[in-house]
Amino acid sequence: MDDVSRSPVATLAEETLLGLLLPFWQLVIGAFVVFVVLGSVGRLARRGPSRMTTALLVTALAIAGFAVVGVLLES
C-alpha cells in the first residue's frame, strides 16, 4: 500500500474543529468541578463548624502552596 500523507487542508480543518470543541470541553469539565465542589461544601457545612474551619484552613494552605510553587517554577 502507498503511504498517503494528509493534505495541509485536511490537517488545518482538523485543527480548526478541535479548536472549536476545546472551549466546550473546558466548560463541561469546569461545570463538573463546580458541581463537585458545591456538593463537598454542602456536606462539610452539614457536619459542623469545626470541620468546616479545618477544611478552610487546609484549602487556604493548599492554595498558598500552589501559588508559591507556581511562582518558583515560573522562571
Tab-separated table of C-alpha atoms in Angstrom:
chain	number	residue	atom	x	y	z
A	1	MET	CA	0.000	0.000	0.000
A	2	ASP	CA	1.138	3.513	-0.693
A	3	ASP	CA	1.807	5.825	2.213
A	4	VAL	CA	-0.621	8.638	1.539
A	5	SER	CA	0.205	11.717	3.566
A	6	ARG	CA	-2.558	14.011	4.656
A	7	SER	CA	-3.034	17.223	2.796
A	8	PRO	CA	-2.419	20.513	4.597
A	9	VAL	CA	-6.088	21.440	4.115
A	10	ALA	CA	-7.280	18.313	5.959
A	11	THR	CA	-4.837	18.971	8.791
A	12	LEU	CA	-5.960	22.589	9.068
A	13	ALA	CA	-9.624	21.547	9.089
A	14	GLU	CA	-8.985	19.016	11.875
A	15	GLU	CA	-7.107	21.569	13.972
A	16	THR	CA	-9.898	24.095	13.455
A	17	LEU	CA	-12.547	21.596	14.531
A	18	LEU	CA	-10.592	20.692	17.662
A	19	GLY	CA	-10.094	24.392	18.354
A	20	LEU	CA	-13.860	24.880	18.310
A	21	LEU	CA	-14.503	21.874	20.560
A	22	LEU	CA	-11.825	22.718	23.117
A	23	PRO	CA	-13.737	25.560	24.852
A	24	PHE	CA	-16.829	23.315	25.039
A	25	TRP	CA	-14.919	20.566	26.853
A	26	GLN	CA	-13.347	23.105	29.186
A	27	LEU	CA	-16.853	24.325	30.004
A	28	VAL	CA	-18.082	20.765	30.674
A	29	ILE	CA	-15.102	19.984	32.925
A	30	GLY	CA	-15.477	23.311	34.741
A	31	ALA	CA	-19.187	22.703	35.357
A	32	PHE	CA	-18.437	19.237	36.740
A	33	VAL	CA	-15.764	20.641	39.070
A	34	VAL	CA	-18.145	23.356	40.327
A	35	PHE	CA	-20.849	20.733	40.941
A	36	VAL	CA	-18.470	18.528	42.957
A	37	VAL	CA	-17.098	21.455	44.967
A	38	LEU	CA	-20.593	22.699	45.834
A	39	GLY	CA	-21.591	19.189	46.905
A	40	SER	CA	-18.495	18.910	49.091
A	41	VAL	CA	-19.070	22.306	50.684
A	42	GLY	CA	-22.676	21.369	51.435
A	43	ARG	CA	-21.580	18.130	53.063
A	44	LEU	CA	-18.929	19.921	55.137
A	45	ALA	CA	-21.438	22.558	56.241
A	46	ARG	CA	-23.804	19.836	57.483
A	47	ARG	CA	-21.002	18.237	59.535
A	48	GLY	CA	-20.473	21.315	61.681
A	49	PRO	CA	-18.330	24.377	62.163
A	50	SER	CA	-15.195	22.667	63.497
A	51	ARG	CA	-14.762	20.515	60.383
A	52	MET	CA	-15.600	23.478	58.169
A	53	THR	CA	-12.870	25.568	59.818
A	54	THR	CA	-10.331	22.780	59.371
A	55	ALA	CA	-11.318	22.340	55.750
A	56	LEU	CA	-10.984	26.073	55.081
A	57	LEU	CA	-7.531	26.160	56.681
A	58	VAL	CA	-6.343	23.170	54.672
A	59	THR	CA	-7.744	24.705	51.483
A	60	ALA	CA	-6.055	28.056	52.207
A	61	LEU	CA	-2.719	26.325	52.809
A	62	ALA	CA	-3.093	24.330	49.588
A	63	ILE	CA	-3.831	27.487	47.578
A	64	ALA	CA	-0.858	29.282	49.111
A	65	GLY	CA	1.364	26.278	48.411
A	66	PHE	CA	0.292	26.078	44.783
A	67	ALA	CA	0.883	29.821	44.392
A	68	VAL	CA	4.410	29.522	45.822
A	69	VAL	CA	5.227	26.534	43.599
A	70	GLY	CA	3.839	28.411	40.580
A	71	VAL	CA	5.988	31.455	41.305
A	72	LEU	CA	9.093	29.314	41.854
A	73	LEU	CA	8.589	27.342	38.641
A	74	GLU	CA	7.715	30.426	36.568
A	75	SER	CA	11.307	31.229	35.723
